[in-house]
Amino acid sequence: MADKNYLEWPFLDPRHRALEAAVDAWASAHISQKHDKDLDAACRGLVRQLGDAGWLHHAIGGSAYGGNSELIDTRAVCLIRETLARHSGLADFAFAMQGLGSGAITLFGSDAMKRQFLPRVASGDAIAAFALSEPEAGSDVAAMQCAARLDGDHYVLDGEKTWISNGGIADLYTVFVRTGEALGARGITAFVVEADRPGFEIAERIDVIAPHPLARIKFVNCRVPVSHRLGEPGQGFKVAMATLDIFRTSVAAAALGFARRALDEALKHATLRKMFGHTLADFQLTQAKLAQMATGIDAAALLTYRAAWLRDQGQRVTKEAAMAKLTATETAQQVIDAAVQMFGGLGVVSEHPVERLYREIRSLRIYEGASEVQQLIIAREMLREAIPL
């Protein structure tokens, strides 16, 4: 296995190093890259395992609600995701969605909402989802059409969401809809919608190259109590961005986990594979490629844990999280592609470790903001700092 010197960087505390070691030991004993062909059952099982082991307590904030600490520890979330991703993309997905799906409740939910939902998420008794994207509104959140109108002590939701991770198996969804307080992104409000609420339905299950539970969901006169609103009316965009500032950094960490596993596989293969009377590792072309892979991973890790550390110091990290996500996901794609190439024909055999990694990494360059969107965010933040309004 590649070294873990990055754990000694000053961004991390001794408790983080102990956490990484504990998660790695647990995952080695309990988690495999291969899972049950029944994807829904596999995901539910992983959520339960993660809950029983206590790792989901790191995905929420507030000790009164089952959280490991009062505030979500971004570095802990990143280390758990990176470690799980080295072992299993689906295990990382299961952990991440519990955090992303409930993060807005941690940040903006009332005490009653936190007590109702967060302990169940932390224990693995309830599966959470995050519903922002729509068929005609992905990166352009302001184009959202799914809407809600106030009717007494309820809001009535109508419309669709798509590309919803955990769609079809989640028990609760953090949903963003247009409520019309203002034009564009300022007229959006966030709600928690339970899956058994009348008027909520799974319209379509979606298959993707790295199997994860994914769906298009639909609301038809779906009545949601005002008490299930997250934040104030019209604050939905703020709710979404605050949640993504935590978990976008952790996407970068998951990419690091995939990349480190690919480098480990490539190093092992290069030192064992015989070629022309030598090993593959004896050739300078191989050595140069390994050096590029390792350097890229370290560079991405520095950006990732810088963003996580800054956020844990209470700083705004919109730009830093975008830099981390952009660099780590693009680098991981390059590292994994190089590993596949190094394995030759074996690298494209279905279910080979690097073939699985190749499918797993591709979506990370798209979800929670595509790489191109991250570039726009970085530039926007730079201009905002250079030209104060």
Coordinates of C-alpha atoms in Angstrom, one line a residue:
M1 CA 0.0 0.0 0.0
A2 CA 1.1 3.5 -0.7
D3 CA 2.4 5.5 2.3
K4 CA 0.0 7.5 4.5
N5 CA 2.4 10.4 5.2
Y6 CA -0.4 12.8 4.4
L7 CA -2.0 11.9 7.8
E8 CA 0.9 13.7 9.5
W9 CA 0.1 17.0 7.7
P10 CA -0.7 19.8 10.1
F11 CA -4.3 20.0 8.7
L12 CA -5.1 16.9 10.7
D13 CA -5.2 16.3 14.5
P14 CA -4.3 13.1 16.4
R15 CA -8.0 12.3 16.7
H16 CA -8.3 12.3 12.9
R17 CA -5.4 9.9 12.5
A18 CA -7.0 7.6 15.0
L19 CA -10.3 7.8 13.1
E20 CA -8.7 6.9 9.8
A21 CA -7.0 3.9 11.3
A22 CA -10.2 2.7 12.9
V23 CA -12.3 3.1 9.8
D24 CA -9.6 1.4 7.7
A25 CA -9.4 -1.6 10.0
W26 CA -13.2 -1.8 10.1
A27 CA -13.6 -1.6 6.3
S28 CA -10.8 -4.2 5.8
A29 CA -12.8 -6.6 8.0
H30 CA -16.3 -5.8 6.8
I31 CA -16.4 -4.2 3.4
S32 CA -15.6 -5.6 -0.1
Q33 CA -15.6 -4.0 -3.5
K34 CA -18.0 -6.7 -4.6
H35 CA -21.6 -6.4 -3.4
D36 CA -24.9 -8.2 -3.7
K37 CA -26.4 -7.9 -7.2
D38 CA -29.6 -6.5 -5.6
L39 CA -28.4 -2.9 -5.5
D40 CA -31.1 -1.6 -3.2
A41 CA -30.6 -4.3 -0.7
A42 CA -26.8 -3.8 -0.8
C43 CA -27.1 -0.1 -0.2
R44 CA -29.6 -0.6 2.7
G45 CA -27.3 -3.1 4.2
L46 CA -24.3 -0.8 4.0
V47 CA -26.2 2.0 5.6
R48 CA -27.1 -0.3 8.4
Q49 CA -23.5 -1.5 8.8
L50 CA -22.2 2.0 8.9
G51 CA -24.8 3.0 11.4
D52 CA -24.1 0.0 13.7
A53 CA -20.4 0.7 13.5
G54 CA -21.0 4.3 14.6
W55 CA -19.5 6.0 11.5
L56 CA -22.7 7.7 10.5
H57 CA -22.6 9.7 13.7
H58 CA -19.8 11.8 12.0
A59 CA -22.2 12.6 9.1
I60 CA -24.5 14.8 11.3
G61 CA -24.0 17.6 13.8
G62 CA -25.3 17.9 17.3
S63 CA -24.6 15.4 20.2
A64 CA -28.3 15.7 21.3
Y65 CA -29.3 14.2 17.9
G66 CA -26.7 11.5 17.6
G67 CA -23.9 13.5 16.1
N68 CA -20.3 12.7 17.1
S69 CA -19.7 16.5 17.7
E70 CA -21.8 19.6 17.9
L71 CA -20.7 20.7 14.4
I72 CA -20.0 18.4 11.5
D73 CA -16.2 17.8 11.4
T74 CA -15.4 18.2 7.7
R75 CA -12.0 16.6 8.1
A76 CA -13.5 13.6 9.7
V77 CA -16.1 13.3 7.0
C78 CA -13.3 13.6 4.3
L79 CA -11.2 10.9 6.0
I80 CA -14.1 8.5 6.3
R81 CA -15.0 9.0 2.7
E82 CA -11.5 8.7 1.4
T83 CA -11.0 5.5 3.4
L84 CA -14.3 3.9 2.4
A85 CA -13.7 4.8 -1.2
R86 CA -10.4 2.9 -1.2
H87 CA -12.4 -0.2 -0.2
S88 CA -15.8 0.2 -1.9
G89 CA -17.4 2.9 -4.0
L90 CA -20.8 1.8 -2.9
A91 CA -19.8 2.0 0.8
D92 CA -18.6 5.6 0.3
F93 CA -21.8 6.4 -1.5
A94 CA -23.9 5.1 1.3
F95 CA -22.0 7.2 3.9
A96 CA -21.9 10.3 1.8
M97 CA -25.6 10.4 1.0
Q98 CA -26.5 10.1 4.7
G99 CA -24.5 13.3 5.2
L100 CA -25.6 15.2 2.2
G101 CA -29.3 14.1 2.5
S102 CA -29.5 15.3 6.1
G103 CA -26.9 18.1 6.1
A104 CA -29.5 20.8 5.6
I105 CA -31.4 19.5 8.6
T106 CA -28.2 19.8 10.7
L107 CA -27.6 23.3 9.5
F108 CA -31.1 24.8 9.2
G109 CA -33.6 22.4 10.8
S110 CA -35.6 23.3 13.9
D111 CA -34.9 21.4 17.1
A112 CA -38.1 19.4 16.5
M113 CA -37.0 18.4 13.0
K114 CA -33.5 17.5 14.2
R115 CA -34.9 15.3 16.9
Q116 CA -37.3 13.6 14.5
F117 CA -34.9 12.8 11.7
L118 CA -31.2 13.0 12.7
P119 CA -31.0 10.2 15.2
R120 CA -32.5 7.8 12.7
V121 CA -30.0 8.9 10.0
A122 CA -27.1 8.5 12.4
S123 CA -28.2 5.0 13.4
G124 CA -28.9 3.9 9.9
D125 CA -32.6 3.4 10.6
A126 CA -33.5 6.0 7.9
I127 CA -31.9 6.6 4.6
A128 CA -31.6 10.2 3.4
A129 CA -31.5 11.9 0.0
F130 CA -30.8 15.3 -1.5
A131 CA -33.2 16.5 -4.3
L132 CA -32.0 19.6 -6.1
S133 CA -31.6 18.7 -9.9
E134 CA -34.4 18.7 -12.4
P135 CA -34.8 17.6 -16.0
E136 CA -34.2 21.2 -17.2
A137 CA -32.3 22.5 -14.2
G138 CA -29.0 20.8 -13.3
S139 CA -26.1 23.2 -13.0
D140 CA -28.5 26.2 -13.5
V141 CA -30.4 26.0 -10.2
A142 CA -32.3 29.3 -11.0
A143 CA -34.1 27.4 -13.8
M144 CA -35.9 25.2 -11.3
Q145 CA -39.6 24.6 -12.1
C146 CA -40.7 22.3 -9.3
A147 CA -42.9 24.5 -7.2
A148 CA -44.8 24.8 -3.9
R149 CA -47.7 27.0 -2.8
L150 CA -48.7 27.8 0.7
D151 CA -52.1 26.4 1.7
G152 CA -52.9 27.0 5.4
D153 CA -50.3 25.1 7.6
H154 CA -49.0 23.1 4.6
Y155 CA -47.1 23.7 1.4
V156 CA -48.4 21.9 -1.7
L157 CA -45.6 20.6 -4.0
D158 CA -45.9 19.8 -7.7
G159 CA -43.1 18.9 -10.2
E160 CA -40.2 16.6 -10.7
K161 CA -36.6 16.1 -9.6
T162 CA -34.1 13.8 -11.3
W163 CA -30.7 12.3 -10.8
I164 CA -31.6 11.8 -7.2
S165 CA -29.1 9.6 -5.4
N166 CA -30.9 7.1 -3.1
G167 CA -34.0 7.8 -5.0
G168 CA -36.3 4.8 -4.5
I169 CA -34.8 3.6 -1.2
A170 CA -34.7 6.8 0.8
D171 CA -37.0 7.4 3.7
L172 CA -36.6 11.2 3.7
Y173 CA -35.7 13.7 1.0
T174 CA -34.3 17.2 1.4
V175 CA -36.1 18.9 -1.5
F176 CA -35.6 22.3 -3.1
V177 CA -38.6 23.9 -4.8
R178 CA -39.7 27.3 -6.2
T179 CA -41.9 29.3 -3.8
G180 CA -41.7 32.6 -5.7
E181 CA -40.5 35.1 -3.1
A182 CA -38.2 36.5 -5.8
L183 CA -36.9 35.8 -9.3
G184 CA -34.2 33.2 -9.9
A185 CA -32.3 31.5 -7.1
R186 CA -33.8 33.8 -4.5
G187 CA -37.3 32.3 -4.8
I188 CA -36.4 28.8 -3.7
T189 CA -37.3 27.1 -0.4
A190 CA -36.1 23.8 1.1
F191 CA -38.2 21.2 2.8
V192 CA -37.9 17.7 4.2
V193 CA -40.3 15.3 2.5
E194 CA -40.9 11.8 3.8
A195 CA -41.1 9.1 1.2
D196 CA -44.5 7.8 2.4
R197 CA -46.2 11.2 2.1
P198 CA -49.2 11.1 -0.3
G199 CA -48.5 12.8 -3.6
F200 CA -44.8 11.6 -3.6
E201 CA -43.9 9.0 -6.1
I202 CA -40.9 7.4 -7.8
A203 CA -41.4 8.1 -11.5
E204 CA -38.4 6.3 -12.8
R205 CA -35.3 4.3 -11.7
I206 CA -32.1 5.3 -13.5
D207 CA -29.2 2.9 -14.3
V208 CA -25.7 4.4 -14.5
I209 CA -22.3 3.0 -15.3
A210 CA -21.3 2.7 -11.6
P211 CA -24.4 1.2 -10.1
H212 CA -26.0 3.4 -7.4
P213 CA -29.6 3.8 -6.4
L214 CA -30.8 6.7 -8.6
A215 CA -34.2 7.9 -9.6
R216 CA -36.5 10.6 -11.0
I217 CA -39.1 11.6 -8.4
K218 CA -42.4 13.3 -8.8
F219 CA -44.7 15.4 -6.6
V220 CA -48.4 15.7 -7.4
N221 CA -50.4 17.8 -4.9
C222 CA -48.0 16.6 -2.2
R223 CA -48.8 18.3 1.1
V224 CA -45.8 19.1 3.4
P225 CA -46.3 20.7 6.8
V226 CA -44.8 24.2 7.2
S227 CA -42.9 22.7 10.1
H228 CA -40.9 20.7 7.6
R229 CA -39.5 23.8 6.0
L230 CA -35.7 24.3 6.3
G231 CA -34.8 27.9 6.9
E232 CA -37.0 30.8 5.8
P233 CA -39.0 31.1 2.6
G234 CA -36.7 32.0 -0.3
Q235 CA -33.6 30.8 1.5
G236 CA -33.4 27.5 -0.3
F237 CA -30.4 28.4 -2.4
K238 CA -28.5 29.5 0.7
V239 CA -29.5 26.2 2.3
A240 CA -28.2 24.2 -0.7
M241 CA -24.9 26.1 -1.0
A242 CA -24.1 25.8 2.7
T243 CA -24.8 22.1 2.6
L244 CA -22.6 21.7 -0.5
D245 CA -19.8 23.6 1.0
I246 CA -19.4 20.8 3.5
F247 CA -19.9 17.8 1.3
R248 CA -18.4 19.1 -2.0
T249 CA -15.0 18.9 -0.2
S250 CA -15.8 15.4 0.8
V251 CA -16.4 14.5 -2.9
A252 CA -12.7 15.5 -3.4
A253 CA -11.8 13.1 -0.6
A254 CA -13.7 10.2 -2.2
A255 CA -11.8 10.9 -5.4
L256 CA -8.6 10.7 -3.5
G257 CA -9.6 7.3 -2.1
F258 CA -10.3 6.0 -5.6
A259 CA -7.0 7.4 -6.9
R260 CA -5.0 6.0 -4.0
R261 CA -6.5 2.5 -4.6
A262 CA -5.6 2.8 -8.3
L263 CA -2.0 3.8 -7.5
D264 CA -1.7 0.9 -5.0
E265 CA -3.0 -1.5 -7.7
A266 CA -0.6 -0.1 -10.3
L267 CA 2.4 -0.2 -8.0
K268 CA 1.7 -3.9 -7.1
H269 CA 1.2 -4.8 -10.7
A270 CA 4.3 -2.9 -12.0
T271 CA 6.6 -4.7 -9.5
L272 CA 5.2 -8.2 -10.4
R273 CA 4.5 -8.0 -14.1
K274 CA 7.3 -9.6 -16.1
M275 CA 8.1 -8.1 -19.5
F276 CA 11.1 -8.5 -21.8
G277 CA 13.2 -10.1 -19.0
H278 CA 12.4 -7.3 -16.6
T279 CA 9.5 -6.1 -14.5
L280 CA 7.2 -3.4 -15.8
A281 CA 8.5 -1.2 -13.0
D282 CA 12.0 -1.3 -14.4
F283 CA 11.0 0.8 -17.4
Q284 CA 11.4 4.5 -17.2
L285 CA 8.1 5.1 -18.9
T286 CA 6.4 3.2 -16.1
Q287 CA 8.4 5.1 -13.4
A288 CA 7.5 8.5 -15.0
K289 CA 3.8 7.6 -15.0
L290 CA 3.9 6.4 -11.4
A291 CA 5.6 9.7 -10.4
Q292 CA 2.9 11.7 -12.1
M293 CA 0.2 9.7 -10.4
A294 CA 1.7 10.2 -6.9
T295 CA 2.4 13.9 -7.4
G296 CA -1.1 14.6 -8.7
I297 CA -2.6 12.7 -5.7
D298 CA -0.6 14.7 -3.2
A299 CA -1.4 18.0 -4.8
A300 CA -5.1 17.2 -4.8
A301 CA -4.9 16.0 -1.2
L302 CA -3.3 19.3 -0.1
L303 CA -6.2 21.3 -1.6
T304 CA -8.8 18.9 -0.2
Y305 CA -7.6 19.0 3.4
R306 CA -6.9 22.7 3.2
A307 CA -10.5 23.3 2.4
A308 CA -11.7 20.9 5.1
W309 CA -9.4 22.5 7.7
L310 CA -10.6 26.0 6.7
R311 CA -14.2 25.0 7.0
D312 CA -13.6 23.5 10.4
Q313 CA -12.1 26.9 11.5
G314 CA -15.4 28.5 10.6
Q315 CA -14.3 30.1 7.4
R316 CA -16.3 30.3 4.2
V317 CA -14.8 27.8 1.7
T318 CA -16.9 28.1 -1.5
K319 CA -13.8 28.8 -3.6
E320 CA -11.5 26.4 -1.7
A321 CA -14.0 23.5 -1.9
A322 CA -14.5 24.1 -5.6
M323 CA -10.7 24.0 -6.1
A324 CA -10.5 20.8 -4.2
K325 CA -13.4 19.1 -6.0
L326 CA -12.2 20.2 -9.4
T327 CA -8.5 19.1 -8.9
A328 CA -9.2 15.9 -7.0
T329 CA -11.8 14.5 -9.4
E330 CA -9.9 15.5 -12.6
T331 CA -6.6 14.1 -11.1
A332 CA -8.3 10.9 -10.0
Q333 CA -9.7 10.3 -13.5
Q334 CA -6.1 10.7 -14.9
V335 CA -4.6 8.4 -12.3
I336 CA -7.2 5.7 -12.7
D337 CA -6.9 5.9 -16.5
A338 CA -3.1 5.5 -16.2
A339 CA -3.7 2.4 -14.0
V340 CA -6.0 0.9 -16.5
Q341 CA -3.5 1.4 -19.2
M342 CA -0.7 -0.1 -17.1
F343 CA -2.8 -3.3 -16.6
G344 CA -3.4 -3.6 -20.4
G345 CA -6.1 -6.0 -21.3
L346 CA -6.7 -6.9 -17.6
G347 CA -7.6 -3.3 -16.9
V348 CA -10.8 -3.5 -18.9
V349 CA -12.0 -6.8 -17.7
S350 CA -15.4 -6.4 -16.0
E351 CA -15.1 -6.2 -12.2
H352 CA -11.3 -5.9 -12.1
P353 CA -10.5 -3.5 -9.4
V354 CA -9.2 -0.8 -11.7
E355 CA -12.1 -1.3 -14.1
R356 CA -14.5 -0.7 -11.2
L357 CA -12.6 2.4 -10.2
Y358 CA -12.8 3.7 -13.8
R359 CA -16.6 3.5 -13.7
E360 CA -16.8 4.9 -10.2
I361 CA -14.7 8.0 -10.8
R362 CA -16.5 9.3 -13.9
S363 CA -19.6 10.5 -12.1
L364 CA -17.6 12.4 -9.5
R365 CA -16.6 14.9 -12.2
I366 CA -20.3 15.7 -12.7
Y367 CA -22.3 15.4 -9.5
E368 CA -22.4 18.2 -6.9
G369 CA -21.3 20.5 -9.6
A370 CA -19.5 19.5 -12.8
S371 CA -15.9 20.4 -13.3
E372 CA -16.8 23.3 -15.6
V373 CA -19.2 24.7 -12.9
Q374 CA -16.4 24.5 -10.3
Q375 CA -14.3 26.7 -12.6
L376 CA -17.0 29.2 -12.8
I377 CA -17.4 29.2 -9.0
I378 CA -13.7 29.7 -8.5
A379 CA -13.6 32.6 -11.0
R380 CA -16.7 34.2 -9.5
E381 CA -15.2 34.1 -6.0
M382 CA -11.9 35.5 -7.2
L383 CA -13.7 38.4 -8.9
R384 CA -15.9 39.0 -5.8
E385 CA -12.7 39.3 -3.7
A386 CA -11.0 41.5 -6.2
I387 CA -13.9 43.8 -6.8
P388 CA -15.9 44.1 -3.5
L389 CA -19.5 45.0 -4.0

